[in-house]
CSV table of C-alpha atoms and ligand atoms in Angstrom, one decimal:
chain,number,residue,atom,x,y,z
H,1198,MET,CA,0.0,-0.1,0.0
H,1199,THR,CA,1.5,3.4,-1.0
H,1200,THR,CA,0.2,6.3,0.9
H,1201,GLY,CA,0.9,9.9,-0.3
H,1202,TYR,CA,1.7,12.4,2.4
H,1203,VAL,CA,1.6,16.3,2.1
H,1204,TRP,CA,3.3,18.7,4.6
H,1205,HIS,CA,4.9,21.9,4.2
H,1206,GLU,CA,6.7,23.9,6.8
H,1207,ARG,CA,5.2,27.0,5.6
H,1208,TYR,CA,1.7,25.9,6.8
H,1209,ALA,CA,2.9,26.6,10.2
H,1210,TRP,CA,3.5,30.2,9.3
H,1211,HIS,CA,-0.1,31.1,8.7
H,1212,ASP,CA,-0.4,33.7,11.6
H,1213,THR,CA,-3.8,33.8,13.4
H,1214,GLY,CA,-2.6,36.2,15.9
H,1215,THR,CA,-2.6,36.6,19.7
H,1216,HIS,CA,-5.8,35.5,21.1
H,1217,ALA,CA,-7.4,33.8,24.2
H,1218,GLY,CA,-8.6,30.9,22.2
H,1219,LEU,CA,-11.5,32.6,20.7
H,1220,VAL,CA,-11.0,36.0,22.1
H,1221,PRO,CA,-8.8,38.6,20.6
H,1222,ALA,CA,-6.1,40.1,22.9
H,1223,GLY,CA,-7.2,43.3,24.8
H,1224,GLY,CA,-10.2,41.7,26.8
H,1225,PRO,CA,-10.3,40.8,30.5
H,1226,VAL,CA,-8.4,37.5,30.0
H,1227,GLN,CA,-4.5,37.1,29.7
H,1228,PRO,CA,-3.8,36.6,25.9
H,1229,PHE,CA,-2.5,33.3,24.6
H,1230,GLN,CA,-2.9,31.8,21.2
H,1231,ASN,CA,-5.9,31.4,18.9
H,1232,PHE,CA,-7.3,28.1,19.2
H,1233,GLU,CA,-6.4,27.7,15.4
H,1234,SER,CA,-2.7,27.9,16.0
H,1235,PRO,CA,0.3,25.9,14.2
H,1236,GLU,CA,0.7,23.6,17.3
H,1237,SER,CA,-1.7,20.7,16.7
H,1238,LYS,CA,-0.5,20.5,13.1
H,1239,THR,CA,3.3,20.8,13.6
H,1240,ARG,CA,3.1,18.3,16.3
H,1241,PHE,CA,1.3,15.8,14.1
H,1242,ALA,CA,3.9,16.4,11.3
H,1243,SER,CA,6.7,15.9,14.0
H,1244,LEU,CA,5.2,12.6,15.3
H,1245,VAL,CA,5.0,11.3,11.7
H,1246,GLU,CA,8.6,12.0,11.3
H,1247,VAL,CA,10.0,11.0,14.7
H,1248,SER,CA,7.8,7.8,14.7
H,1249,GLY,CA,9.6,6.7,11.4
H,1250,LEU,CA,6.4,6.6,9.5
H,1251,THR,CA,7.6,9.0,6.7
H,1252,ASP,CA,10.0,6.4,5.6
H,1253,HIS,CA,6.9,4.3,4.7
H,1254,LEU,CA,4.9,7.1,3.1
H,1255,LEU,CA,5.2,8.7,-0.5
H,1256,ARG,CA,6.3,12.3,0.2
H,1257,VAL,CA,4.1,14.4,-2.2
H,1258,PRO,CA,5.3,17.9,-2.6
H,1259,ALA,CA,2.9,20.8,-1.9
H,1260,ARG,CA,2.3,23.3,-4.7
H,1261,PRO,CA,0.5,26.4,-4.8
H,1262,ALA,CA,-3.0,26.4,-6.3
H,1263,THR,CA,-3.3,28.6,-9.2
H,1264,GLU,CA,-5.9,31.4,-9.3
H,1265,GLU,CA,-7.7,29.4,-12.0
H,1266,ASP,CA,-7.9,26.5,-9.5
H,1267,LEU,CA,-9.5,28.9,-6.9
H,1268,LEU,CA,-11.9,30.5,-9.3
H,1269,ARG,CA,-13.7,27.2,-10.2
H,1270,VAL,CA,-15.4,27.4,-6.8
H,1271,HIS,CA,-14.6,31.0,-5.3
H,1272,SER,CA,-15.8,34.4,-6.6
H,1273,PRO,CA,-12.9,36.6,-8.1
H,1274,GLU,CA,-14.0,39.3,-5.5
H,1275,HIS,CA,-13.2,37.0,-2.5
H,1276,VAL,CA,-9.8,35.9,-4.1
H,1277,ALA,CA,-8.8,39.5,-4.6
H,1278,ARG,CA,-9.8,40.6,-1.2
H,1279,ILE,CA,-7.9,37.9,0.6
H,1280,ARG,CA,-4.8,38.5,-1.6
H,1281,ALA,CA,-5.0,42.3,-1.0
H,1282,LEU,CA,-5.4,41.9,2.7
H,1283,SER,CA,-2.6,39.5,3.0
H,1284,GLU,CA,-0.3,42.0,1.1
H,1285,ALA,CA,-1.4,44.7,3.4
H,1286,GLY,CA,-0.4,42.7,6.6
H,1287,GLY,CA,-3.4,40.7,7.2
H,1288,GLY,CA,-7.1,40.8,8.0
H,1289,ASP,CA,-10.1,38.7,8.4
H,1290,GLY,CA,-11.4,36.0,6.0
H,1291,GLY,CA,-14.8,37.4,6.2
H,1292,ASP,CA,-16.8,36.4,9.2
H,1293,GLY,CA,-14.8,38.1,12.0
H,1294,TRP,CA,-13.6,34.6,13.3
H,1295,THR,CA,-10.9,33.9,10.6
H,1296,PRO,CA,-7.9,36.3,11.3
H,1297,PHE,CA,-4.9,35.9,9.3
H,1298,GLY,CA,-1.5,37.8,8.9
H,1299,ALA,CA,0.9,38.8,6.1
H,1300,GLY,CA,1.5,36.2,3.6
H,1301,SER,CA,-1.5,33.9,4.3
H,1302,TYR,CA,-2.8,34.2,0.9
H,1303,GLU,CA,0.3,32.4,-0.4
H,1304,ILE,CA,0.0,29.8,2.4
H,1305,ALA,CA,-3.7,29.4,1.7
H,1306,LEU,CA,-2.7,28.7,-2.0
H,1307,LEU,CA,-0.2,26.1,-0.8
H,1308,ALA,CA,-2.9,24.5,1.3
H,1309,ALA,CA,-5.5,24.2,-1.5
H,1310,GLY,CA,-2.6,23.1,-3.9
H,1311,GLY,CA,-1.4,20.6,-1.2
H,1312,THR,CA,-5.0,19.0,-1.5
H,1313,ILE,CA,-4.9,19.1,-5.3
H,1314,ALA,CA,-1.3,17.4,-5.0
H,1315,ALA,CA,-2.5,14.6,-2.8
H,1316,THR,CA,-5.5,14.1,-5.2
H,1317,GLU,CA,-3.3,14.0,-8.2
H,1318,ALA,CA,-1.0,11.3,-6.6
H,1319,VAL,CA,-4.1,9.1,-6.2
H,1320,LEU,CA,-5.7,9.8,-9.6
H,1321,THR,CA,-2.4,9.2,-11.4
H,1322,GLY,CA,-1.9,5.9,-9.4
H,1323,ARG,CA,1.4,7.1,-7.7
H,1324,ALA,CA,-0.4,6.4,-4.4
H,1325,ASP,CA,-3.2,4.2,-3.4
H,1326,ASN,CA,-4.4,6.7,-1.0
H,1327,SER,CA,-3.1,10.0,0.5
H,1328,TYR,CA,-3.3,12.6,3.3
H,1329,ALA,CA,-2.7,16.2,3.0
H,1330,LEU,CA,-1.7,17.7,6.3
H,1331,VAL,CA,-2.5,21.4,5.2
H,1332,ARG,CA,-3.2,24.6,7.0
H,1333,PRO,CA,-5.3,26.8,6.9
H,1334,PRO,CA,-8.3,24.4,6.9
H,1335,GLY,CA,-11.0,24.7,4.2
H,1336,HIS,CA,-14.4,23.2,4.8
H,1337,HIS,CA,-16.1,26.3,6.1
H,1338,ALA,CA,-15.0,28.7,3.4
H,1339,GLU,CA,-17.9,29.8,1.0
H,1340,ARG,CA,-17.8,31.1,-2.5
H,1341,ASP,CA,-17.6,34.6,-1.6
H,1342,ARG,CA,-16.0,34.6,1.9
H,1343,GLY,CA,-13.8,32.8,4.3
H,1344,MET,CA,-15.2,31.5,7.4
H,1345,GLY,CA,-14.5,29.6,10.6
H,1346,TYR,CA,-10.5,29.6,10.3
H,1347,CYS,CA,-10.8,28.7,6.6
H,1348,LEU,CA,-9.8,31.0,3.6
H,1349,PHE,CA,-10.2,28.8,0.6
H,1350,ALA,CA,-12.2,25.6,0.3
H,1351,ASN,CA,-9.3,23.1,0.0
H,1352,ILE,CA,-11.3,20.0,-0.8
H,1353,ALA,CA,-13.9,21.9,-3.1
H,1354,VAL,CA,-11.1,23.3,-5.1
H,1355,ALA,CA,-9.5,19.6,-5.3
H,1356,VAL,CA,-12.9,18.3,-6.4
H,1357,ALA,CA,-13.2,20.9,-9.1
H,1358,TRP,CA,-9.5,20.3,-10.2
H,1359,ALA,CA,-10.0,16.6,-10.5
H,1360,ARG,CA,-13.2,17.1,-12.7
H,1361,ALA,CA,-11.4,19.7,-14.8
H,1362,HIS,CA,-8.1,17.7,-15.3
H,1363,HIS,CA,-8.9,14.1,-15.0
H,1364,GLY,CA,-12.5,13.7,-16.2
H,1365,VAL,CA,-13.7,12.4,-12.9
H,1366,ARG,CA,-17.4,13.0,-12.7
H,1367,ARG,CA,-18.8,11.4,-9.5
H,1368,ILE,CA,-17.1,12.4,-6.3
H,1369,ALA,CA,-18.1,11.9,-2.6
H,1370,VAL,CA,-16.8,14.1,0.2
H,1371,VAL,CA,-17.1,12.6,3.7
H,1372,ASP,CA,-16.5,15.2,6.5
H,1373,TYR,CA,-15.9,14.1,10.0
H,1374,ASP,CA,-14.7,17.1,11.5
H,1375,VAL,CA,-16.9,18.1,14.5
H,1376,HIS,CA,-18.2,21.1,12.7
H,1377,HIS,CA,-20.6,21.3,9.8
H,1378,GLY,CA,-18.7,21.1,6.5
H,1379,ASN,CA,-21.1,24.1,5.3
H,1380,GLY,CA,-18.7,25.5,2.7
H,1381,THR,CA,-18.1,22.4,0.7
H,1382,GLN,CA,-21.7,21.5,1.0
H,1383,SER,CA,-22.9,25.0,-0.3
H,1384,MET,CA,-20.5,24.7,-3.3
H,1385,PHE,CA,-22.0,21.5,-4.6
H,1386,TYR,CA,-25.6,21.8,-3.2
H,1387,GLN,CA,-27.1,21.9,-6.6
H,1388,ASP,CA,-24.7,19.4,-8.2
H,1389,PRO,CA,-25.9,15.9,-8.4
H,1390,ASP,CA,-22.5,14.4,-9.1
H,1391,VAL,CA,-20.9,15.4,-5.7
H,1392,LEU,CA,-22.3,13.9,-2.6
H,1393,THR,CA,-21.5,15.7,0.5
H,1394,VAL,CA,-21.8,13.9,3.7
H,1395,SER,CA,-21.1,15.7,7.0
H,1396,ILE,CA,-21.3,14.2,10.5
H,1397,HIS,CA,-20.8,16.7,13.1
H,1398,GLN,CA,-21.9,18.0,16.5
H,1399,GLU,CA,-25.4,19.4,16.2
H,1400,GLY,CA,-25.6,23.1,16.1
H,1401,LEU,CA,-22.0,23.8,17.0
H,1402,PHE,CA,-20.6,25.8,14.1
H,1403,PRO,CA,-22.0,27.3,12.0
H,1404,GLN,CA,-24.9,27.4,14.4
H,1405,ARG,CA,-28.3,26.2,12.8
H,1406,SER,CA,-26.3,24.6,10.0
H,1407,GLY,CA,-26.1,21.0,9.0
H,1408,THR,CA,-29.6,19.9,9.9
H,1409,PHE,CA,-31.3,16.7,8.6
H,1410,ALA,CA,-33.4,19.1,6.4
H,1411,GLU,CA,-30.4,20.1,4.2
H,1412,THR,CA,-30.3,17.6,1.5
H,1413,GLY,CA,-29.5,19.5,-1.8
H,1414,LYS,CA,-31.5,21.6,-4.1
H,1415,GLY,CA,-32.5,21.6,-7.8
H,1416,ALA,CA,-30.6,19.0,-9.8
H,1417,GLY,CA,-28.6,18.5,-6.7
H,1418,ALA,CA,-31.6,17.4,-4.5
H,1419,GLY,CA,-30.7,14.4,-2.6
H,1420,SER,CA,-26.8,14.9,-3.0
H,1421,ALA,CA,-26.1,16.4,0.5
H,1422,LEU,CA,-26.6,14.3,3.5
H,1423,ASN,CA,-26.0,15.7,7.2
H,1424,ILE,CA,-25.9,13.5,10.4
H,1425,PRO,CA,-26.0,16.1,13.3
H,1426,LEU,CA,-25.0,14.3,16.5
H,1427,PRO,CA,-25.8,15.3,19.9
H,1428,ALA,CA,-22.8,16.3,22.2
H,1429,GLY,CA,-21.1,13.6,24.0
H,1430,CYS,CA,-20.8,10.9,21.3
H,1431,GLY,CA,-17.9,8.6,21.3
H,1432,ASN,CA,-16.4,5.7,19.3
H,1433,GLY,CA,-19.6,3.6,19.4
H,1434,ALA,CA,-21.9,6.3,17.9
H,1435,TYR,CA,-19.3,7.4,15.3
H,1436,THR,CA,-18.6,3.8,14.1
H,1437,GLU,CA,-22.2,2.9,14.1
H,1438,ALA,CA,-23.1,6.1,12.1
H,1439,PHE,CA,-20.5,5.2,9.6
H,1440,ARG,CA,-21.7,1.5,9.4
H,1441,ARG,CA,-25.4,2.4,9.2
H,1442,VAL,CA,-25.5,5.6,7.2
H,1443,VAL,CA,-22.2,7.2,5.9
H,1444,VAL,CA,-20.8,4.0,4.3
H,1445,PRO,CA,-24.2,2.7,2.8
H,1446,ALA,CA,-24.7,6.3,1.3
H,1447,VAL,CA,-21.3,6.5,-0.3
H,1448,ARG,CA,-21.8,2.7,-1.6
H,1449,THR,CA,-25.1,3.7,-3.0
H,1450,PHE,CA,-23.7,6.9,-4.6
H,1451,ALA,CA,-20.8,4.8,-6.2
H,1452,PRO,CA,-18.2,7.9,-6.7
H,1453,GLU,CA,-15.1,7.5,-8.7
H,1454,LEU,CA,-13.1,9.2,-5.9
H,1455,ILE,CA,-13.7,9.8,-2.1
H,1456,LEU,CA,-12.4,12.9,-0.4
H,1457,VAL,CA,-12.4,13.2,3.5
H,1458,ALA,CA,-12.4,16.4,5.4
H,1459,SER,CA,-10.2,15.0,8.3
H,1460,GLY,CA,-10.7,17.2,11.4
H,1461,PHE,CA,-9.9,15.8,14.8
H,1462,ASP,CA,-12.0,18.1,16.9
H,1463,ALA,CA,-14.4,15.3,17.7
H,1464,SER,CA,-11.6,14.0,19.8
H,1465,ALA,CA,-11.8,13.5,23.6
H,1466,ALA,CA,-9.4,16.1,24.2
H,1467,ASP,CA,-10.7,18.8,21.9
H,1468,PRO,CA,-11.3,22.4,23.5
H,1469,LEU,CA,-14.0,23.2,20.9
H,1470,GLY,CA,-15.9,20.0,20.3
H,1471,ARG,CA,-17.8,18.1,23.1
H,1472,MET,CA,-17.4,14.7,21.6
H,1473,THR,CA,-15.1,11.8,22.9
H,1474,VAL,CA,-13.6,10.0,19.9
H,1475,THR,CA,-10.3,8.4,20.6
H,1476,THR,CA,-7.4,7.1,18.3
H,1477,ALA,CA,-9.2,3.7,18.3
H,1478,GLY,CA,-12.4,5.5,16.8
H,1479,TYR,CA,-10.3,7.2,14.1
H,1480,ARG,CA,-8.7,3.9,13.1
H,1481,ALA,CA,-12.1,2.2,12.9
H,1482,LEU,CA,-13.6,5.2,10.8
H,1483,THR,CA,-10.6,5.2,8.4
H,1484,ARG,CA,-10.9,1.4,8.0
H,1485,GLN,CA,-14.6,1.8,7.0
H,1486,LEU,CA,-13.6,4.5,4.6
H,1487,MET,CA,-11.0,2.3,3.0
H,1488,ASP,CA,-13.3,-0.6,2.7
H,1489,VAL,CA,-16.1,1.3,0.8
H,1490,ALA,CA,-13.3,3.0,-1.3
H,1491,ASP,CA,-12.1,-0.4,-2.3
H,1492,GLU,CA,-15.7,-1.6,-3.2
H,1493,VAL,CA,-16.7,1.4,-5.3
H,1494,CYS,CA,-13.5,3.2,-6.5
H,1495,GLN,CA,-10.5,1.0,-6.5
H,1496,GLY,CA,-9.5,2.4,-3.1
H,1497,ARG,CA,-9.1,5.9,-4.2
H,1498,LEU,CA,-9.4,7.9,-1.0
H,1499,VAL,CA,-7.8,11.4,-0.3
H,1500,MET,CA,-7.9,13.0,3.1
H,1501,SER,CA,-7.4,16.6,3.6
H,1502,HIS,CA,-6.7,18.0,7.2
H,1503,GLU,CA,-9.3,20.3,8.7
H,1504,GLY,CA,-9.8,21.2,12.6
H,1505,GLY,CA,-8.6,19.5,15.6
H,1506,TYR,CA,-7.2,21.9,18.4
H,1507,SER,CA,-5.7,19.7,21.1
H,1508,PRO,CA,-1.9,20.2,20.7
H,1509,VAL,CA,-1.2,17.1,22.4
H,1510,TYR,CA,-3.8,14.6,21.2
H,1511,VAL,CA,-4.3,15.5,17.5
H,1512,PRO,CA,-0.8,14.1,16.7
H,1513,PHE,CA,-1.8,10.6,17.8
H,1514,CYS,CA,-5.2,10.8,16.1
H,1515,GLY,CA,-3.5,11.7,12.9
H,1516,LEU,CA,-0.8,9.0,13.3
H,1517,ALA,CA,-3.8,6.5,13.9
H,1518,VAL,CA,-5.3,7.5,10.6
H,1519,LEU,CA,-2.1,7.4,8.6
H,1520,GLU,CA,-0.9,4.0,10.1
H,1521,THR,CA,-4.4,2.7,8.8
H,1522,LEU,CA,-4.1,4.3,5.5
H,1523,SER,CA,-0.4,2.9,4.9
H,1524,GLY,CA,-0.9,-0.4,6.7
H,1525,HIS,CA,2.2,0.3,8.5
H,1526,SER,CA,2.4,0.3,12.3
H,1527,THR,CA,5.1,2.4,13.9
H,1528,GLY,CA,4.6,0.7,17.4
H,1529,VAL,CA,4.2,4.0,18.9
H,1530,GLU,CA,1.3,3.6,21.4
H,1531,ASP,CA,-1.3,6.3,22.1
H,1532,PRO,CA,-0.3,7.3,25.6
H,1533,PHE,CA,-3.7,8.9,26.3
H,1534,ASP,CA,-5.6,5.5,25.7
H,1535,GLY,CA,-5.5,4.6,29.3
H,1536,VAL,CA,-7.3,7.7,30.1
H,1537,TRP,CA,-10.0,8.0,27.5
H,1538,ALA,CA,-10.5,4.4,26.2
H,1539,ALA,CA,-12.4,3.2,29.2
H,1540,SER,CA,-14.7,6.2,29.1
H,1541,PRO,CA,-18.4,5.3,29.7
H,1542,GLN,CA,-19.3,7.6,26.7
H,1543,HIS,CA,-18.1,5.2,24.0
H,1544,PRO,CA,-20.9,2.6,23.9
H,1545,LEU,CA,-23.8,3.5,21.8
H,1546,THR,CA,-26.6,5.0,24.0
H,1547,GLY,CA,-30.4,4.8,23.3
H,1548,TRP,CA,-30.7,8.3,22.5
H,1549,GLN,CA,-27.7,8.3,20.2
H,1550,ASP,CA,-29.4,5.3,18.5
H,1551,GLU,CA,-32.6,7.3,18.0
H,1552,VAL,CA,-30.6,10.0,16.2
H,1553,LEU,CA,-28.9,7.4,13.9
H,1554,ALA,CA,-32.3,5.8,13.2
H,1555,ARG,CA,-33.4,9.3,12.1
H,1556,ALA,CA,-30.4,9.8,9.9
H,1557,GLU,CA,-31.1,6.3,8.3
H,1558,GLU,CA,-34.7,7.4,7.6
H,1559,VAL,CA,-33.3,10.7,6.0
H,1560,ALA,CA,-30.7,8.6,3.7
H,1561,ARG,CA,-33.3,6.1,2.8
H,1562,GLY,CA,-35.6,8.9,1.8
H,1563,LEU,CA,-33.1,10.3,-0.5
H,1564,GLY,CA,-32.4,6.8,-2.0
H,1565,LEU,CA,-29.0,6.7,-0.4
H,1566,ILE,CA,-29.7,3.6,1.6
H,1567,CYS,CA,-31.3,1.0,-0.6
H,1568,ARG,CA,-31.6,-1.9,1.6
H,1569,SER,CA,-34.5,-2.6,4.1
H,1570,PRO,CA,-33.7,-1.5,7.6
H,1571,ASP,CA,-34.1,-5.1,8.7
H,1572,VAL,CA,-31.3,-6.4,6.4
H,1573,LYS,CA,-28.1,-5.7,7.9
H,1574,GLY,CA,-24.8,-7.2,6.7
H,1575,ASN,CA,-23.8,-8.6,10.0
H,1576,GLY,CA,-27.2,-9.9,10.9
H,1577,GLU,CA,-27.7,-7.2,13.6
H,1578,SER,CA,-31.2,-5.5,13.9
H,1579,SER,CA,-31.5,-1.9,13.0
H,1580,THR,CA,-31.9,-0.8,16.6
H,1581,ARG,CA,-29.9,-1.7,19.6
H,1582,LYS,CA,-31.7,0.0,22.3
H,1583,GLY,CA,-32.0,-3.2,24.3
H,1584,SER,CA,-28.3,-3.9,24.3
H,1585,THR,CA,-27.0,-0.4,25.0
H,1586,ARG,CA,-26.7,2.1,27.8
H,1587,ASP,CA,-29.4,4.6,28.1
H,1588,HIS,CA,-28.9,7.7,30.2
B,642,LIG,ZN1,-13.8,21.9,13.0
């Protein structure tokens, strides 16, 4: 198995300024960093290096996206505004929550281009799958503005590039970042050939976004699927959601390529999300995505990094995903596993099961789950209330 890997030192140079987490300096709390700082990303890259995993990966150089690449999904006004602000020393992406400093335009080009490069490595057969560890992230960025730490929509740019340069028509985007992948969804909301599936914490960010009711529009009706999970979900809810909804939907859609918005802010240690996924959970989700990619598109799976704000835990979540993608175990153990693996929040609860049943119903209504709810591949019934914890 050959896994392509993108990382560039300049991703760490994207400057989000001095903040107390979300709050700009100058308020009543001692300034620190923005939650979206280089730390979780550089430490992830560092662990990939010192664990020896890079020796087993195909290093794919990042390259800047061209303006033409951006303009397939962004307006010329947005691109020009970000460039001008960047040249002037910095500004905000467009929503008041997306600060950036001098030179971030070029770094954002490198993030979108890094995702393109990872996609190209898979489409040309140089890699079986790939992971683009890029920054700034992309899945909140909309056509006309940056949002939620995102300047340009890295994955959407790569989707449009793959269609323009490789004749790929049908693409599925699976987003397991704890926040709704609103930007990616909005860009393909009326496009029947791009399925967007976002599994996220209900109502977190953007608020009132990513509901069951958002399912696509016009020609794209039925090509957006949202699974808003209640806070507190762990490995059980996530792996079940993938088994029962995400994977069947991707299988039914039968894309030629799968892109994944890989954010680790649903982890047990994240300061912004309120979920409890551990490295074992991320391994399981990756395995499920690889299996369905094998079934429908010759294993063609490309992951692009999104959120994840624990400087000490994201590296292990990322290593777990990269080890699974590449099939190579470094032997590095998750030192936090003893703390979080035994959490009572991992088994699927009755109330989580009810949300998954609703998600199945929505997906079935869209024609994305074809089999009857009573016919499960492993013989389990569709509801597991009797065997799970109920709070
Ligand atoms: Zn996020």
